[in-house]
Coordinates of C-alpha atoms in Angstrom, one line a residue:
X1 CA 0.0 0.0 0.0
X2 CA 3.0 2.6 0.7
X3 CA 4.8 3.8 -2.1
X4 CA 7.7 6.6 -2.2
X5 CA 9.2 8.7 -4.7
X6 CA 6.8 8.8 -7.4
X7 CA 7.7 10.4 -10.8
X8 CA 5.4 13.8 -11.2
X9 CA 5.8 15.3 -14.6
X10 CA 2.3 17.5 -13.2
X11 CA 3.8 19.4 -10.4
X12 CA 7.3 19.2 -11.9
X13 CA 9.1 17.6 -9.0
X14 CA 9.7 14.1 -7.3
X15 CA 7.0 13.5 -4.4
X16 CA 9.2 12.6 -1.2
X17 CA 6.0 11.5 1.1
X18 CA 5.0 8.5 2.0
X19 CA 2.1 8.0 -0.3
X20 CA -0.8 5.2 0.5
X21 CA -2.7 3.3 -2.4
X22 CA -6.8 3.8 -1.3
X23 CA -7.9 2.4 -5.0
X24 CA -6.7 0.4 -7.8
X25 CA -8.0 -0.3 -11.2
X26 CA -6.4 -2.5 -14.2
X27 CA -8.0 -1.3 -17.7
X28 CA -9.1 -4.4 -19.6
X29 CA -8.0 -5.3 -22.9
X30 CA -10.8 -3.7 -24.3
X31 CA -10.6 -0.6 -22.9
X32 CA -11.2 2.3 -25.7
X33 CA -9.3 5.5 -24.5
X34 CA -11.1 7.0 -22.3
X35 CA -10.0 10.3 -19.8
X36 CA -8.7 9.2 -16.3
X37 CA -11.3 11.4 -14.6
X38 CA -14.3 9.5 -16.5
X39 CA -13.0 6.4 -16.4
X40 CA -12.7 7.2 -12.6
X41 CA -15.8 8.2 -11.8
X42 CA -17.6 4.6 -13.1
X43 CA -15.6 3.0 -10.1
X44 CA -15.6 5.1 -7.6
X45 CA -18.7 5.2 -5.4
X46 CA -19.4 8.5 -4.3
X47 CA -16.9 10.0 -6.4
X48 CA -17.2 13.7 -7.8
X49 CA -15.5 15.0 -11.5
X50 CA -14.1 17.9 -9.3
X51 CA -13.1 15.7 -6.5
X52 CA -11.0 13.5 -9.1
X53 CA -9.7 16.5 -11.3
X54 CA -8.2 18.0 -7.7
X55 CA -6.5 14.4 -6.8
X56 CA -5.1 14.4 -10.2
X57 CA -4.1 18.2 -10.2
X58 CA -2.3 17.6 -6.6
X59 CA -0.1 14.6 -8.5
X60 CA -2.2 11.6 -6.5
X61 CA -3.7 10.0 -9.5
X62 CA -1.1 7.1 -11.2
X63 CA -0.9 5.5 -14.2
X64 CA 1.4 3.0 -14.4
X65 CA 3.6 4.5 -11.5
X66 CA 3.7 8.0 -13.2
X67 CA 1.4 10.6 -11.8
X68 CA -1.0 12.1 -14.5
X69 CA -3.6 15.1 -15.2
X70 CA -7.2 14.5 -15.3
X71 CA -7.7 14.6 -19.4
X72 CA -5.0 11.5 -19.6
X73 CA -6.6 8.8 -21.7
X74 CA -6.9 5.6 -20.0
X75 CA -6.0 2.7 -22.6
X76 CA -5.9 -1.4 -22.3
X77 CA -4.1 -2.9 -19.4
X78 CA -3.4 1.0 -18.0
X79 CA -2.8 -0.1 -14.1
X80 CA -4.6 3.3 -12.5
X81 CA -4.4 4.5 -9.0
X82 CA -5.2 6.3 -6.6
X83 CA -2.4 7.7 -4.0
X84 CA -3.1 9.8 -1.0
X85 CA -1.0 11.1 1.7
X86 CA -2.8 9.6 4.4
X87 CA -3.7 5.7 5.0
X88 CA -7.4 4.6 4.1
X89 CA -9.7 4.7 6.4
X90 CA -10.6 1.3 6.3
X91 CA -7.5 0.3 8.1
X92 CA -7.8 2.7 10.6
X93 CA -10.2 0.2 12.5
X94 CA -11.5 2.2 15.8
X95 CA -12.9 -0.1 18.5
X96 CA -16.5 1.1 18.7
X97 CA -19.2 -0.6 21.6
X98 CA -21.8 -2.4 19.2
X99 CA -23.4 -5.0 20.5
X100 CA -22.8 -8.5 18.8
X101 CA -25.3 -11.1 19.0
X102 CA -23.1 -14.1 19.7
X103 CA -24.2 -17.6 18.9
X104 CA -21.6 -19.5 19.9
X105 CA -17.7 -18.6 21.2
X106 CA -14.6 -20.7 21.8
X107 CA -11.1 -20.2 22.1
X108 CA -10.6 -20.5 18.7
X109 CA -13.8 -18.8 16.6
X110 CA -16.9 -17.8 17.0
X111 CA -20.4 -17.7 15.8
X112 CA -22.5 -14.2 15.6
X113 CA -25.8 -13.8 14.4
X114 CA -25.8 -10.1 11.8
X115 CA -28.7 -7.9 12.1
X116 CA -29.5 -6.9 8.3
X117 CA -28.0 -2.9 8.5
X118 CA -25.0 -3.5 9.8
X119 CA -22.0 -3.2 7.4
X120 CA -19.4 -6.2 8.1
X121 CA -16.0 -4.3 7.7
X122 CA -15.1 -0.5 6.8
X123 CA -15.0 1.0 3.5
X124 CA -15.5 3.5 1.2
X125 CA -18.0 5.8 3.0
X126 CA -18.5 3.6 5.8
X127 CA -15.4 3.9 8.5
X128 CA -17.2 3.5 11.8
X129 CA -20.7 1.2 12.9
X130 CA -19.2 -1.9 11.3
X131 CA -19.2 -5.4 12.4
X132 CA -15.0 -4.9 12.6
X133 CA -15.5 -2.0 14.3
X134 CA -17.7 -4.0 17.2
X135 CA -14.5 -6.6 16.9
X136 CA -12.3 -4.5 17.9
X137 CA -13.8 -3.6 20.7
X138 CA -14.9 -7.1 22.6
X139 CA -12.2 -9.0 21.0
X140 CA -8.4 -8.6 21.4
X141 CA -5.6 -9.9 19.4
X142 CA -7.8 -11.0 16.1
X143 CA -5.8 -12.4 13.6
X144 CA -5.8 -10.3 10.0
X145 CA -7.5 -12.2 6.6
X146 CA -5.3 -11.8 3.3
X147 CA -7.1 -8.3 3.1
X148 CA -5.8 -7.1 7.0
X149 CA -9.8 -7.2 8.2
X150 CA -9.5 -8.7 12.0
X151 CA -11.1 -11.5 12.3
X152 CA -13.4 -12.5 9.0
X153 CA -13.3 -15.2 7.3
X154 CA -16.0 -14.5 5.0
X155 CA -18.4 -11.4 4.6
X156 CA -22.1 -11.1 4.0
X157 CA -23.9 -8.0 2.6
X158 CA -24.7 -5.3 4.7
X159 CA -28.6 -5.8 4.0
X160 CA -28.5 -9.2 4.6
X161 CA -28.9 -10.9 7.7
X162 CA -27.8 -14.0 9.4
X163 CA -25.0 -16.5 10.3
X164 CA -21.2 -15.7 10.4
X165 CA -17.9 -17.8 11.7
X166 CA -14.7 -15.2 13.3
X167 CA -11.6 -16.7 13.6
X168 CA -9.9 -15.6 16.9
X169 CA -6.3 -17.5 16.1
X170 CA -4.2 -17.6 13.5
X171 CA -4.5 -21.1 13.0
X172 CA -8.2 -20.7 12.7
X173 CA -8.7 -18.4 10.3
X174 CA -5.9 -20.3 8.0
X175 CA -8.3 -24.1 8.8
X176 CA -11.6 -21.9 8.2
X177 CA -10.6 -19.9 4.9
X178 CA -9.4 -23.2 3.5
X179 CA -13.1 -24.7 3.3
X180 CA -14.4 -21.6 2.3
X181 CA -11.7 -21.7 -0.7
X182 CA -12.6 -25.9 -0.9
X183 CA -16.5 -25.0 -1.0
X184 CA -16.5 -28.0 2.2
X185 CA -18.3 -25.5 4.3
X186 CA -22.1 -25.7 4.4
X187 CA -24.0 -22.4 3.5
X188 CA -28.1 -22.3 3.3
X189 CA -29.6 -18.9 3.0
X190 CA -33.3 -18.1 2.9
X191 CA -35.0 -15.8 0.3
X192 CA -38.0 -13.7 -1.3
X193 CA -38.0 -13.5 -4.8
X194 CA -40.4 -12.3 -7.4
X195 CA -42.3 -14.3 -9.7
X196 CA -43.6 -18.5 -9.3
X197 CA -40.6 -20.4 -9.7
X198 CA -40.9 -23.1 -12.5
X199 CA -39.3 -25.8 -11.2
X200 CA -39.2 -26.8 -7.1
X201 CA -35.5 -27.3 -7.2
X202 CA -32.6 -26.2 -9.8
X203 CA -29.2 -25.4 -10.0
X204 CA -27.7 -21.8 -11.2
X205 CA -24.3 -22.0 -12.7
X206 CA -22.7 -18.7 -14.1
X207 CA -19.2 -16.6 -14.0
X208 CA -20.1 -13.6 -12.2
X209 CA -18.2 -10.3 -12.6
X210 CA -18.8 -6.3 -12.3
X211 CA -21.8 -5.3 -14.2
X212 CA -19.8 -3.3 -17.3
X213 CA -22.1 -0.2 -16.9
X214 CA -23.4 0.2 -13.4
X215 CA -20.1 -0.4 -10.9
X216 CA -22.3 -0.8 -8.4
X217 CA -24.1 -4.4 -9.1
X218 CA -22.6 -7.5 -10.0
X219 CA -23.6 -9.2 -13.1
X220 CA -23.4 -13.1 -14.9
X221 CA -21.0 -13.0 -18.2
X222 CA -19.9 -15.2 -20.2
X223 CA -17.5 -18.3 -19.3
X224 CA -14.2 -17.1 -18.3
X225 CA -14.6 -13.8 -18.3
X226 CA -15.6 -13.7 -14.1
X227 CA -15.5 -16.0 -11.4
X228 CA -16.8 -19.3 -11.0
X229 CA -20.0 -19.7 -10.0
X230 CA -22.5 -21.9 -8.6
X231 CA -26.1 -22.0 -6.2
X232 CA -28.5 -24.8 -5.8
X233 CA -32.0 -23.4 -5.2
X234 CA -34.8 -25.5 -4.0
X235 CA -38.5 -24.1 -3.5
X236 CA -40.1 -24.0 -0.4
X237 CA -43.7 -22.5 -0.7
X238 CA -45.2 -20.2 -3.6
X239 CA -47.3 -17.4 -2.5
X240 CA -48.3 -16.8 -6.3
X241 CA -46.1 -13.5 -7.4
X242 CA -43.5 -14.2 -4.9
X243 CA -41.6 -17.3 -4.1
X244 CA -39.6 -18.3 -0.7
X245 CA -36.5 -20.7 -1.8
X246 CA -33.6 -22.3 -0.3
X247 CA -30.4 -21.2 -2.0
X248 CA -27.6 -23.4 -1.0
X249 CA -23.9 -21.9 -2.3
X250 CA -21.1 -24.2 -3.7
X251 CA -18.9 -21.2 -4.1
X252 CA -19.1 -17.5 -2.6
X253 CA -19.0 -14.5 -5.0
X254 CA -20.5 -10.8 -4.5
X255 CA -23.9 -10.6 -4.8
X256 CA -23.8 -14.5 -5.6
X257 CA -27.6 -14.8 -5.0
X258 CA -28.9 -12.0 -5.6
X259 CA -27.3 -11.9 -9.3
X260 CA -27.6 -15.3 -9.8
X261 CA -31.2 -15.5 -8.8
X262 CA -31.9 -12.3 -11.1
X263 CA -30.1 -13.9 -13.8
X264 CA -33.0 -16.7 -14.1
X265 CA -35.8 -14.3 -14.0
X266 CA -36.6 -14.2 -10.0
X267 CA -34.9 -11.0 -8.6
X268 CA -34.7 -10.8 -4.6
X269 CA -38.0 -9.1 -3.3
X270 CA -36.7 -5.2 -2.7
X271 CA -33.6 -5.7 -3.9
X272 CA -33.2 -2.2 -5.2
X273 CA -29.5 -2.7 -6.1
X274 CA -30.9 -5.2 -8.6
X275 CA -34.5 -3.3 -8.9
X276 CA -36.5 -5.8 -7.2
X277 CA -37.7 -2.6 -5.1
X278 CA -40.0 -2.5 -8.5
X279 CA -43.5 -4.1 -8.7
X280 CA -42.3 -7.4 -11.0
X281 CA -45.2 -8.9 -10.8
X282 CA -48.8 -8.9 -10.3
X283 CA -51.8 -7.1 -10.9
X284 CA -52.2 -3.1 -11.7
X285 CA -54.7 -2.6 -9.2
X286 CA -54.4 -0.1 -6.4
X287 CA -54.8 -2.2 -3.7
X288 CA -52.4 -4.2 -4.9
X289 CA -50.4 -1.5 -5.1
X290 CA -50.9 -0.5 -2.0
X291 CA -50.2 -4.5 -0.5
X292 CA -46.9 -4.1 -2.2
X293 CA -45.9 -0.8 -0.5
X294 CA -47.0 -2.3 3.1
X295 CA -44.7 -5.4 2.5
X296 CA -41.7 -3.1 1.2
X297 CA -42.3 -1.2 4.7
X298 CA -42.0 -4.2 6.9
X299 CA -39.0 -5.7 5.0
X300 CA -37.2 -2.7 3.7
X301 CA -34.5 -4.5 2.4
X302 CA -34.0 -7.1 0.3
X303 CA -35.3 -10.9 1.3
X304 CA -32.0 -12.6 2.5
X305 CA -31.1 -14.5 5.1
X306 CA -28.0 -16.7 5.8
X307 CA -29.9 -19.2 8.1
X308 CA -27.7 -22.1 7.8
X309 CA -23.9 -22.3 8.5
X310 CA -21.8 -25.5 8.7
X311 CA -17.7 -26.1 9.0
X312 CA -15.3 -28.2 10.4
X313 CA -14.1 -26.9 14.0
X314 CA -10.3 -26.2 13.7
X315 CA -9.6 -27.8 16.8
X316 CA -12.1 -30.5 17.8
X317 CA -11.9 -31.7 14.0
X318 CA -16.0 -32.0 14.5
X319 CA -18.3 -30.8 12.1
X320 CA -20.3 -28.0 13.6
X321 CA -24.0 -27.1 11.9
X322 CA -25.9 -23.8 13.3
X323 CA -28.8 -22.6 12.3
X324 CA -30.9 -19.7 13.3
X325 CA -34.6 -18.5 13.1
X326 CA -35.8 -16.0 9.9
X327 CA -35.9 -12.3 11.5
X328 CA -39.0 -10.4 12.5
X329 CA -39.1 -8.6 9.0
X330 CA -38.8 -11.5 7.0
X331 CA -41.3 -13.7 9.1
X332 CA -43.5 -10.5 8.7
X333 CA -43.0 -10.2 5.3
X334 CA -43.4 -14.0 4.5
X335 CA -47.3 -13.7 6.5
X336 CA -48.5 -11.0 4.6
X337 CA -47.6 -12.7 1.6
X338 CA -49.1 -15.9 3.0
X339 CA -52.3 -14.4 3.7
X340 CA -52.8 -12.8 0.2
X341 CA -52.2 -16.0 -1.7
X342 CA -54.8 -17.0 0.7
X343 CA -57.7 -14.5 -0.1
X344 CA -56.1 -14.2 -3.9
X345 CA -56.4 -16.6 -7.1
X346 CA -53.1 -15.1 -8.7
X347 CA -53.4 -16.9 -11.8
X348 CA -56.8 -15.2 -12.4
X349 CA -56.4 -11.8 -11.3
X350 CA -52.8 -11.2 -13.0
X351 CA -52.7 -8.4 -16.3

C-alpha cells in the first residue's frame, strides 16, 4: 500500500512522502481511451469529476507508476491508481461498543448472528458502525484475513442478515478460509424472490463479474470472463407472485444470489440494487399497489437471510451445523404474503 518517490511530470518535481494506495484499477484489454477522470468516476462510489480533477491536479492519481492530469486517456491494461497522503480509512479500525449477538464462542472462533443494516467491515464511505469495528472492541488480538480485516473469514452483505464464523487465532482463520476456498463448508440462506418459480428445485451455474455499466451491481457473463459460480435453489412455498426458496452456495462471489437468482428471471424481493424494489409482478390494481408498498415497509431490504452455517471446527476436528430463526421482517414479510395468496387466485387476477 505505501509507495515513495513517485515520478510527477504535473507538479514538476519528485513527491518525497509517503504515499498510500486507497484504490486500484487495471484497464481491460478492451478498454477504448477513455479520460482518467471519466474512467474514474464509473468506479468510484461517491466519487465527484471535481473531486478527481483535484486528486489528479495535486499529483495523487497514477498511471502505471507515473502521476498524470485529469484529461489523460486511460487505454488497455493502464494499471490506475489512486495515491493519497494519508492511509485509508478502512484500516484505521477504531474499537466502537456495538453489540454482537453471539451464537456460539470458543477459544478458537466464533459464531454471531448479523442484524441486516449493519456493514461487516469498513470502507469507502462507511469507516465506523461496522461489524470490525464492534470486533475490535470485545475481542483482542484477532488475527488479519489476506485483506488485513481482523477476524473475518467471510463477509455477508450489509442488508443481509444472518450467520457468520470469526476466527480468533491464527490457525483458525488459516483451517476456516481453507473450506471456504474448498467450498467443504455448508451455507443455506433463505429468500423472497419475485415471480412463481418453474421448477421446485434447480441449479444456477454462471461466471459472475462487475456489471460493465453500473459499478455498483454485479452481473453473470460469459465463461471465463468472471468467477466461477455456482447455487442450488430448492422451492419452499409459492405465494403466487412471490416465491420463498432455499439457496444453498457451492462457491461465494458478491452478490452470488442475488445476481444469480436475477439472472433466471426471479430478482430478490426489494432488492433495489438489482431493482426488485420495482412491482415485477402482479396485478395493476391499487390495492395491490398498496399491498406491495405495506410489505416493502415491513422488509425494507432485500429478502436474505443466511440461516444455515456448517464447518469443520479447527480444533475439535468435529463438524459444527448452526442454524438460526428468519428475523422479524422477514417472518412479517413472509405472513402477509401468506395471507394474500390465501384470499387471492393469482393466476386469475394477473394483467
Amino acid at each position: 500500500r505505501k509507495r515513495r518517490m513517485i515520478e510527477n511530470p504535473v507538479a514538476d518535481e519528485t513527491l518525497d512522502e509517503e504515499l498510500y494506495e486507497h484504490f486500484r484499477f487495471e484497464a481491460t484489454k478492451g478498454q477504448m481511451p477513455l479520460r482518467v477522470d471519466k474512467f474514474l468516476m464509473n468506479l468510484v462510489e461517491n466519487a465527484t469529476r471535481n473531486k478527481i480533477q483535484q486528486a489528479a491536479e495535486a499529483g495523487n492519481i497514477i498511471v502505471n507508476d507515473v502521476a498524470v492530469k485529469s484529461n489523460y486517456k486511460v487505454k488497455a491494461f493502464d494499471v490506475v491508481r489512486i495515491m493519497l497522503s494519508h492511509p485509508p480509512y478502512e484500516n484505521l479500525i477504531l474499537p466502537e461498543n456495538i453489540p454482537l449477538d453471539i451464537v456460539f464462542e470458543d477459544d478458537a472462533l466464533l459464531v454471531i448472528n448479523k442484524p441486516a443494516g449493519l456493514v461487516v467491515h469498513p470502507g469507502h464511505g462507511n469507516y465506523t458502525g461496522t461489524l470490525v469495528n464492534a470486533l475490535a472492541f470485545h475481542f483482542e488480538n484477532l488475527p488479519l484475513n489476506s485483506s488485513e480485516r481482523p477476524g473475518l473469514v467471510h463477509r455477508i452483505d450489509k442488508d443481509t442478515s444472518g450467520l457468520l464464523v470469526v476466527a480468533k487465532t491464527e490457525f483458525a482463520m488459516t483451517f476456516l478460509a481453507k473450506q471456504f476456498e474448498e467450498k467443504t463448508s455448508e451455507r443455506e440462506y433463505i429468500a423472497l424472490v419475485w415471480g412463481n418459480v418453474a421448477e421446485d428445485e434447480g441449479t444456477v451455474t454462471g461466471d459472475i463479474a462487475r456489471h460493465a455499466k453500473d459499478r455498483m451491481q454485479m452481473a453473470v457473463v460469459p465463461d471465463g470472463e468472471g468467477k466461477h459460480a455456482v447455487t442450488h435453489y430448492k422451492v419452499l412455498e409459492r405465494f403466487g407472485y412471490v416465491t420463498l426458496v432455499s439457496c444453498k452456495l457451492e462457491t461465494g462471489r458478491t452478490h452470488q444470489i442475488r445476481v444469480h437468482m436475477k439472472s433466471i428471471g426471479h430478482t430478490l424481493f426489494n432488492d433495489e440494487r438489482y431493482g426488485g424494489n420495482l412491482i415485477l409482478k402482479g396485478t395493476t390494481f391499487t390495492k395491490y399497489k398498496q399491498f406491495i408498498d405495506n410489505c416493502f415497509k415491513v422488509l425494507p431490504r432485500q429478502a436474505l437471510h443466511a440461516k444455515t452455517l456448517g464447518f469443520v471446527h479447527p480444533t475439535t476436528k468435529e463438524f459444527m451445523s448452526f442454524n438460526t430463526e428468519l428475523p422479524e421482517d422477514m417472518k412479517e414479510c413472509i405472513a402477509k404474503w401468506k395471507a394474500y395468496s390465501n384470499s387471492h387466485n393469482t393466476d386469475e387476477e394477473e394483467n
